[in-house]
Amino acid sequence: MAAPRDRVAAFGGMVWQVGADDPRRMVHGLKVALALALCSLFYYVHPLYDFTGGNAMWAVLTVVVVFEYTVGACLYKGLNRAAATLAGGALALGVHWVASQSGKELQPYVLTGSMFIMAAAATFSRFIPTMKAKFDYGVTVFILTYCLVSVSGYRADEVVFMAQQRLTTIAIGAFICFAVCTLVFPVWAGQELHVLVARNMDKLAAAAEGCVEDYFSDPAAVDAAAGEKPARRALSAKSQGYKQVLNAKASEDSLANLAKWEPGHGKFGFRHPYGQYQKVGAAMRCCAYCIDALAACVGSEAQTPAHIKKHLAGTCLALGRHLATVLREASGCVTSMTRSDRLGLAAADMNATAQELRDKLRCLATVLEEGEDGSPEAEQEHDAVTELRTSPLMEALPLFSAASMLLEVCARAELVIGAVETLATTARFKKADHDEKAALDTEAPVPAASAGNPVDAH
Amino acid sequence: MAAPRDRVAAFGGMVWQVGADDPRRMVHGLKVALALALCSLFYYVHPLYDFTGGNAMWAVLTVVVVFEYTVGACLYKGLNRAAATLAGGALALGVHWVASQSGKELQPYVLTGSMFIMAAAATFSRFIPTMKAKFDYGVTVFILTYCLVSVSGYRADEVVFMAQQRLTTIAIGAFICFAVCTLVFPVWAGQELHVLVARNMDKLAAAAEGCVEDYFSDPAAVDAAAGEKPARRALSAKSQGYKQVLNAKASEDSLANLAKWEPGHGKFGFRHPYGQYQKVGAAMRCCAYCIDALAACVGSEAQTPAHIKKHLAGTCLALGRHLATVLREASGCVTSMTRSDRLGLAAADMNATAQELRDKLRCLATVLEEGEDGSPEAEQEHDAVTELRTSPLMEALPLFSAASMLLEVCARAELVIGAVETLATTARFKKADHDEKAALDTEAPVPAASAGNPVDAH
C-alpha cells in the first residue's frame, strides 16, 4: 500500500513545485476559467442570450482555442483565426457561386476538385519557414473554414446569414479573451524573452567565473577524504548554469516569434527589435560551448600540479572575475534598458587582463623552455625556476590548454557584448543615470562602491 | 517593376526548394486533400449522406484538425481527441445531473462553479512536464468538450443522442485520417528520429575529420593571394556540419515523444526504446561542443608555425580519420540496426592512436624543454631538434591546445559509442552479417576493403 501512496505524494509534490516555481501559471489557469465564466453569462443572463441567439457555444469555443499563456500567443492565434476564417469563408463562397453556375451535374466535381487543390496547396505551404513561423495556425483554420463552407451544401444566402451570427459571437469570445489576457496580470512574450536573455547572461557570467575557480581550487582535501587516486572532479552548482544557456534556443525562437504580435507595452515599443535578442542568444550559446570545453579541463584527469598552476592562478582568477563582470554589466544594460560606459570600461579591463595572461603564458613558457632569461618577469619568478626546471613541460600542458580556452571564452564574450551593443542601438536604450551624473560632475571622485559593479569600480 | 517581379521569383524559388528538399512534403499535401475528398463523399453520395444524417461536417473537421505529417503525430492527436472528448463529455453529463438535482435556482451556479474549477485545474495541468509532453492536446479538447456540454443548457437525453450521432461521424473522419496517413506513403516519426540521429552522427564524423584537416592544411597560398597578414581562416563546408547537431535537440525531443504513440512497423517494435535515441543525441551534442572549440583553434589568429605543426600532423590526421571511422561505424550500426565487432575494433584503433598522440606530445614537449634526450623518439626527430630549439615554446602552445582538444573530442566520442551500444542492447540489434561470416570462416583472410569502412579494414 505504501508504494502507490508514495507515488501519489511524489506527483503531488511535483505539481506543487510547478506552481511554486512560477505562480503566474496558477494565475493563468484562473484567467482561462474567468474568461469561460464570462462567456457562460451569455447562456444565463436573458438579454445576453437573446443577443447571441443561443450561439454562445462559439464564444466558449473561441476562448478555449485562442486563450494562451502570453499576450503574444493569444494575439497570434486570435488574429490568425479571424483573418483565416474571413479569407477561407469568402473564397469558399466565391467558388460556391462559380460551381452553381456550372450546372447540377458538374457542381460536386468543381467543389471537390477546388477543395482538393486548395487543401493540398495550403497544407504544403505550412512547410515554408516564414509561413510556419507566422501563420501556421491560420493555415489550419483557413482549410477548416474553406472545407466546411464549400462542401456544406448550404445555399450562399443561408451561409452569409449563419456566418454573420457566428462571427458576432466569435468576436465577443475573442474580445473577452484579449481583455482578460491583457488586463489581468498580463504575461508579455517580449518581456519574457527580455528576462530570459538577461538571466541566461547572468548564468553564463557565474559559470565562467565558477569554472575558473573550480579549476584552481584545491582538490587535495576531497581526494584525501576519498582515499583514492584523483578522479574526475565534479563542477560546482554555480559552474553548471551554462547548460541552461545551451538549451535555450527553442524558447528564445518561440518567444521572439510571438513577441512580434504584441502591441507596445511599458518600455517595449511596437517595433522593438526582438530579433536582435535571438542574435544575443546565439552569441551566448557560442560562448557557452567554449565554457563547456573549459569545464572539461576542470573535470579532466590530466591536471597540472598545483605548484605550476599557482603561477597563473592569480591572473586567471582575475580574468574570470573580469569576464563575469563584463557579462553582468551587459546583463544589467539589457535588464535596465540603458547604455552604460561601464560596459566598455569593464571590457577594457578584461582585455587588459587577457593580455596580461598572454604575457604570463609567454613568460612561463620561456622559463620552462630555457630555464632563465634576462627579462624582469623571469627574475621575479626566479625562486620558482629551479623548482620548475625539475618538472617536465608535459605536466604544464593541461594548464596551457585551460588558459587558452579561457582566452577563447573571453573572445566570444566580446561577441556577446557586440550583440548587446547592437541591441542597445536598435532598441534606442537610454544613457544610464550614473553615467550622466558622472558627466555632470566630473570633478568629484567617483564613489568606490558604485552599484551593480562591486568588483570593478571606476 | 523588376524588384517585385524578382521578389516573387525568389519566393517561388524558395517554395520550390522546400518541396525539392523533401518531396514527401508535397505528398503530405496530397494526402490531406485525399482524406478531405473521401469525407466529402458523405455529402455527395446519397446512401452515405443518409447514414451520417448530414453531420459530415464533423468528419471534415476531424480530418483537418487531426491529420499530421507523421503517423505518430496523427495518432497522438486522434487518440488524445477521442479520449478527451469521451472523458470531458461523460464528466460534464455527470455534473449536469448533479446540478439538475440541486434546483432551478442553484443550477447555473453549480454549473458555472464546476466549470471554473475544472477549467482552471486542467489549464494549470498543461504546465506539468509529463502532461505537456503526452497529453497537451487532449487537455485542450477536454476543456472544450466539458464546457460545451456542461454549459450548453441542453437536456441530458438530448445531449446523449447528439453525442452518439456526432461520435459516429467523428469516428469515420478519424478512421479515414489514420487509413490515409498510415497506408499512403506513411512517414513514421520513429524512423525519422532514427534517420536524423544516424545522419547527424555522419555529419559529426565529417566535421571532426574536416576540422583536423583544415587545421593542418597550408594556408600560405590563401594568405599570399590576399597579400595581407594571416586573418581568421574560414572552415571548409564539410567541417561546419556539426552546427546542425548543436540545434537538433528540439526536433529529437518532439520526434521521440511522437514515436511513442506509433504501433510496431518494419524493424521498429511497439516498445522500441526511442528515449535512448535522445540520449545518443545528447552525447553527440556534447561531442559537438568540443568540435566547436576545435574549430575555434582552426580559426584562431595565433597559429603554430608549419615547421612545428608538421611534427604532430601525421598522428593528428590519423586520429581524426580514426575518430571519423568510429562515428561512421556507430552511425552504420544505427542505420542497419546491427551490432558489429568493427565498432569495437575501430574504437580500439582510435584509442591506440590517441595514446600515440599523447606520447608524441610528451616527446615534443621534452624536445622543446630540454633540447635532447636519450629516447628513441627523440633520436628520430633529431634533425628537427636544432630547428625547434630556435623557436620559442610559446609558438607551439596553440598546437598543444588543439591536440588536447582533439583528445577531448575523442573522449566524448566514446560516450557516443557507449550510448549507441546501450541502444543496441535495449533495441536488441542483431549481429551484423559480415561478423557472422567472419566467425564461420575464421581461417580465410578478411578482405582488405570491407564495405562501409574504407579507412580501417580489419
mmCIF file of C-alpha atoms in Angstrom, chain B residues 77-255:
data_model
loop_
_atom_site.group_PDB
_atom_site.id
_atom_site.type_symbol
_atom_site.label_atom_id
_atom_site.label_comp_id
_atom_site.label_asym_id
_atom_site.label_seq_id
_atom_site.Cartn_x
_atom_site.Cartn_y
_atom_site.Cartn_z
ATOM 1 C CA LYS B 77 -3.822 13.906 -31.793
ATOM 2 C CA GLY B 78 -6.500 11.406 -32.742
ATOM 3 C CA LEU B 79 -6.250 9.319 -29.570
ATOM 4 C CA ASN B 80 -5.949 12.407 -27.366
ATOM 5 C CA ARG B 81 -9.004 13.871 -29.032
ATOM 6 C CA ALA B 82 -11.068 10.703 -28.698
ATOM 7 C CA ALA B 83 -10.168 10.063 -25.054
ATOM 8 C CA ALA B 84 -10.558 13.703 -24.050
ATOM 9 C CA THR B 85 -13.931 14.033 -25.790
ATOM 10 C CA LEU B 86 -15.268 10.934 -24.044
ATOM 11 C CA ALA B 87 -13.875 11.921 -20.631
ATOM 12 C CA GLY B 88 -14.958 15.565 -20.878
ATOM 13 C CA GLY B 89 -18.418 14.639 -22.153
ATOM 14 C CA ALA B 90 -19.029 11.966 -19.512
ATOM 15 C CA LEU B 91 -17.847 14.204 -16.672
ATOM 16 C CA ALA B 92 -19.972 17.095 -17.914
ATOM 17 C CA LEU B 93 -23.067 14.871 -18.093
ATOM 18 C CA GLY B 94 -22.418 13.735 -14.505
ATOM 19 C CA VAL B 95 -22.108 17.296 -13.265
ATOM 20 C CA HIS B 96 -25.165 18.212 -15.301
ATOM 21 C CA TRP B 97 -27.176 15.558 -13.462
ATOM 22 C CA VAL B 98 -25.916 16.752 -10.066
ATOM 23 C CA ALA B 99 -26.833 20.336 -10.977
ATOM 24 C CA SER B 100 -30.319 19.323 -12.114
ATOM 25 C CA GLN B 101 -30.903 17.748 -8.665
ATOM 26 C CA SER B 102 -29.977 20.978 -6.890
ATOM 27 C CA GLY B 103 -32.958 23.014 -8.073
ATOM 28 C CA LYS B 104 -33.534 25.660 -10.747
ATOM 29 C CA GLU B 105 -32.128 28.493 -8.636
ATOM 30 C CA LEU B 106 -28.794 26.905 -7.822
ATOM 31 C CA GLN B 107 -28.234 25.107 -11.147
ATOM 32 C CA PRO B 108 -26.390 27.926 -13.000
ATOM 33 C CA TYR B 109 -24.091 28.456 -10.018
ATOM 34 C CA VAL B 110 -23.247 24.761 -9.707
ATOM 35 C CA LEU B 111 -22.583 24.523 -13.446
ATOM 36 C CA THR B 112 -20.501 27.682 -13.741
ATOM 37 C CA GLY B 113 -18.650 26.960 -10.488
ATOM 38 C CA SER B 114 -17.711 23.418 -11.530
ATOM 39 C CA MET B 115 -16.663 24.680 -14.964
ATOM 40 C CA PHE B 116 -14.499 27.339 -13.344
ATOM 41 C CA ILE B 117 -12.684 24.814 -11.148
ATOM 42 C CA MET B 118 -12.347 22.237 -13.931
ATOM 43 C CA ALA B 119 -11.022 24.747 -16.479
ATOM 44 C CA ALA B 120 -8.535 26.284 -14.030
ATOM 45 C CA ALA B 121 -7.193 22.895 -12.924
ATOM 46 C CA ALA B 122 -6.967 21.488 -16.454
ATOM 47 C CA THR B 123 -5.265 24.602 -17.821
ATOM 48 C CA PHE B 124 -2.744 24.541 -14.989
ATOM 49 C CA SER B 125 -2.046 20.837 -15.610
ATOM 50 C CA ARG B 126 -0.654 21.759 -19.032
ATOM 51 C CA PHE B 127 2.420 23.188 -17.273
ATOM 52 C CA ILE B 128 3.292 19.794 -15.732
ATOM 53 C CA PRO B 129 6.101 18.408 -17.927
ATOM 54 C CA THR B 130 4.701 14.860 -18.334
ATOM 55 C CA MET B 131 1.234 16.187 -19.180
ATOM 56 C CA LYS B 132 2.746 18.701 -21.603
ATOM 57 C CA ALA B 133 4.720 16.016 -23.436
ATOM 58 C CA LYS B 134 1.932 13.442 -23.751
ATOM 59 C CA PHE B 135 -1.495 14.994 -23.301
ATOM 60 C CA ASP B 136 -1.235 18.694 -24.148
ATOM 61 C CA TYR B 137 -3.726 18.481 -26.996
ATOM 62 C CA GLY B 138 -6.022 16.205 -25.020
ATOM 63 C CA VAL B 139 -6.319 18.711 -22.172
ATOM 64 C CA THR B 140 -7.466 21.433 -24.586
ATOM 65 C CA VAL B 141 -10.083 19.143 -26.109
ATOM 66 C CA PHE B 142 -11.164 18.056 -22.623
ATOM 67 C CA ILE B 143 -11.829 21.654 -21.540
ATOM 68 C CA LEU B 144 -13.592 22.350 -24.830
ATOM 69 C CA THR B 145 -15.915 19.365 -24.582
ATOM 70 C CA TYR B 146 -16.588 19.813 -20.889
ATOM 71 C CA CYS B 147 -17.535 23.486 -21.319
ATOM 72 C CA LEU B 148 -19.670 22.963 -24.410
ATOM 73 C CA VAL B 149 -21.633 20.128 -22.859
ATOM 74 C CA SER B 150 -21.949 21.435 -19.304
ATOM 75 C CA VAL B 151 -22.960 24.963 -20.275
ATOM 76 C CA SER B 152 -24.956 24.167 -23.398
ATOM 77 C CA GLY B 153 -28.256 24.066 -21.485
ATOM 78 C CA TYR B 154 -29.446 21.011 -23.395
ATOM 79 C CA ARG B 155 -31.248 18.299 -21.512
ATOM 80 C CA ALA B 156 -29.114 15.253 -20.787
ATOM 81 C CA ASP B 157 -31.040 12.871 -23.097
ATOM 82 C CA GLU B 158 -30.755 15.371 -25.964
ATOM 83 C CA VAL B 159 -27.008 15.572 -25.404
ATOM 84 C CA VAL B 160 -26.634 11.793 -25.403
ATOM 85 C CA PHE B 161 -28.488 11.471 -28.712
ATOM 86 C CA MET B 162 -26.491 14.318 -30.313
ATOM 87 C CA ALA B 163 -23.215 12.955 -28.996
ATOM 88 C CA GLN B 164 -23.953 9.482 -30.370
ATOM 89 C CA GLN B 165 -24.525 10.831 -33.885
ATOM 90 C CA ARG B 166 -21.507 13.114 -33.818
ATOM 91 C CA LEU B 167 -19.203 10.493 -32.372
ATOM 92 C CA THR B 168 -20.066 8.163 -35.246
ATOM 93 C CA THR B 169 -19.163 10.839 -37.784
ATOM 94 C CA ILE B 170 -16.009 11.794 -35.893
ATOM 95 C CA ALA B 171 -15.005 8.122 -35.795
ATOM 96 C CA ILE B 172 -15.477 7.927 -39.576
ATOM 97 C CA GLY B 173 -13.304 11.032 -40.023
ATOM 98 C CA ALA B 174 -10.638 9.663 -37.703
ATOM 99 C CA PHE B 175 -10.673 6.306 -39.496
ATOM 100 C CA ILE B 176 -10.210 7.955 -42.910
ATOM 101 C CA CYS B 177 -7.434 10.050 -41.387
ATOM 102 C CA PHE B 178 -5.495 7.117 -39.900
ATOM 103 C CA ALA B 179 -6.023 4.974 -43.006
ATOM 104 C CA VAL B 180 -4.691 7.591 -45.430
ATOM 105 C CA CYS B 181 -1.846 8.604 -43.106
ATOM 106 C CA THR B 182 -0.699 5.022 -42.489
ATOM 107 C CA LEU B 183 -1.337 3.383 -45.863
ATOM 108 C CA VAL B 184 -0.336 6.081 -48.394
ATOM 109 C CA PHE B 185 3.431 6.699 -48.227
ATOM 110 C CA PRO B 186 3.485 6.763 -44.399
ATOM 111 C CA VAL B 187 6.016 8.975 -42.599
ATOM 112 C CA TRP B 188 6.892 7.341 -39.262
ATOM 113 C CA ALA B 189 8.178 9.627 -36.506
ATOM 114 C CA GLY B 190 10.260 6.728 -35.176
ATOM 115 C CA GLN B 191 12.012 6.240 -38.489
ATOM 116 C CA GLU B 192 12.530 9.993 -38.910
ATOM 117 C CA LEU B 193 14.201 10.083 -35.491
ATOM 118 C CA HIS B 194 16.299 7.043 -36.378
ATOM 119 C CA VAL B 195 17.454 8.585 -39.666
ATOM 120 C CA LEU B 196 18.041 12.008 -38.083
ATOM 121 C CA VAL B 197 20.315 10.580 -35.369
ATOM 122 C CA ALA B 198 22.307 8.461 -37.840
ATOM 123 C CA ARG B 199 22.674 11.354 -40.306
ATOM 124 C CA ASN B 200 23.799 13.735 -37.569
ATOM 125 C CA MET B 201 26.402 11.174 -36.499
ATOM 126 C CA ASP B 202 27.769 11.128 -40.052
ATOM 127 C CA LYS B 203 27.885 14.925 -40.032
ATOM 128 C CA LEU B 204 29.759 14.851 -36.747
ATOM 129 C CA ALA B 205 32.254 12.369 -38.220
ATOM 130 C CA ALA B 206 32.820 14.546 -41.300
ATOM 131 C CA ALA B 207 33.165 17.702 -39.179
ATOM 132 C CA ALA B 208 35.700 16.155 -36.781
ATOM 133 C CA GLU B 209 37.804 14.859 -39.676
ATOM 134 C CA GLY B 210 37.384 18.121 -41.601
ATOM 135 C CA CYS B 211 38.452 20.314 -38.676
ATOM 136 C CA VAL B 212 41.687 18.379 -38.240
ATOM 137 C CA GLU B 213 42.365 18.563 -41.984
ATOM 138 C CA ASP B 214 41.630 22.300 -42.020
ATOM 139 C CA TYR B 215 43.960 22.777 -39.065
ATOM 140 C CA PHE B 216 46.912 21.169 -40.830
ATOM 141 C CA SER B 217 46.137 22.427 -44.347
ATOM 142 C CA ASP B 218 48.551 25.007 -45.720
ATOM 143 C CA PRO B 219 47.037 28.498 -45.542
ATOM 144 C CA ALA B 220 50.112 30.087 -47.178
ATOM 145 C CA ALA B 221 48.575 30.118 -50.658
ATOM 146 C CA VAL B 222 45.442 31.827 -49.419
ATOM 147 C CA ASP B 223 47.380 34.391 -47.383
ATOM 148 C CA ALA B 224 49.740 35.144 -50.254
ATOM 149 C CA ALA B 225 46.821 35.692 -52.605
ATOM 150 C CA ALA B 226 45.198 38.079 -50.132
ATOM 151 C CA GLY B 227 48.517 39.841 -49.717
ATOM 152 C CA GLU B 228 47.791 40.569 -46.059
ATOM 153 C CA LYS B 229 48.745 39.244 -42.663
ATOM 154 C CA PRO B 230 47.039 35.929 -41.862
ATOM 155 C CA ALA B 231 43.381 36.565 -40.992
ATOM 156 C CA ARG B 232 40.960 34.165 -39.283
ATOM 157 C CA ARG B 233 40.664 31.139 -41.500
ATOM 158 C CA ALA B 234 37.209 30.036 -42.621
ATOM 159 C CA LEU B 235 36.189 26.426 -42.034
ATOM 160 C CA SER B 236 35.504 24.199 -45.011
ATOM 161 C CA ALA B 237 31.837 23.323 -45.643
ATOM 162 C CA LYS B 238 32.493 19.741 -44.536
ATOM 163 C CA SER B 239 33.718 20.927 -41.141
ATOM 164 C CA GLN B 240 30.627 23.023 -40.450
ATOM 165 C CA GLY B 241 28.205 20.102 -40.304
ATOM 166 C CA TYR B 242 28.463 19.891 -36.506
ATOM 167 C CA LYS B 243 26.374 23.066 -36.251
ATOM 168 C CA GLN B 244 23.281 21.152 -37.302
ATOM 169 C CA VAL B 245 23.950 18.691 -34.472
ATOM 170 C CA LEU B 246 24.033 21.578 -31.981
ATOM 171 C CA ASN B 247 20.479 22.641 -32.874
ATOM 172 C CA ALA B 248 18.866 19.203 -33.222
ATOM 173 C CA LYS B 249 17.565 18.879 -29.643
ATOM 174 C CA ALA B 250 14.064 20.279 -30.284
ATOM 175 C CA SER B 251 13.488 18.005 -33.315
ATOM 176 C CA GLU B 252 14.783 14.942 -31.481
ATOM 177 C CA ASP B 253 12.617 15.535 -28.410
ATOM 178 C CA SER B 254 9.490 16.137 -30.456
ATOM 179 C CA LEU B 255 10.036 13.090 -32.702
#
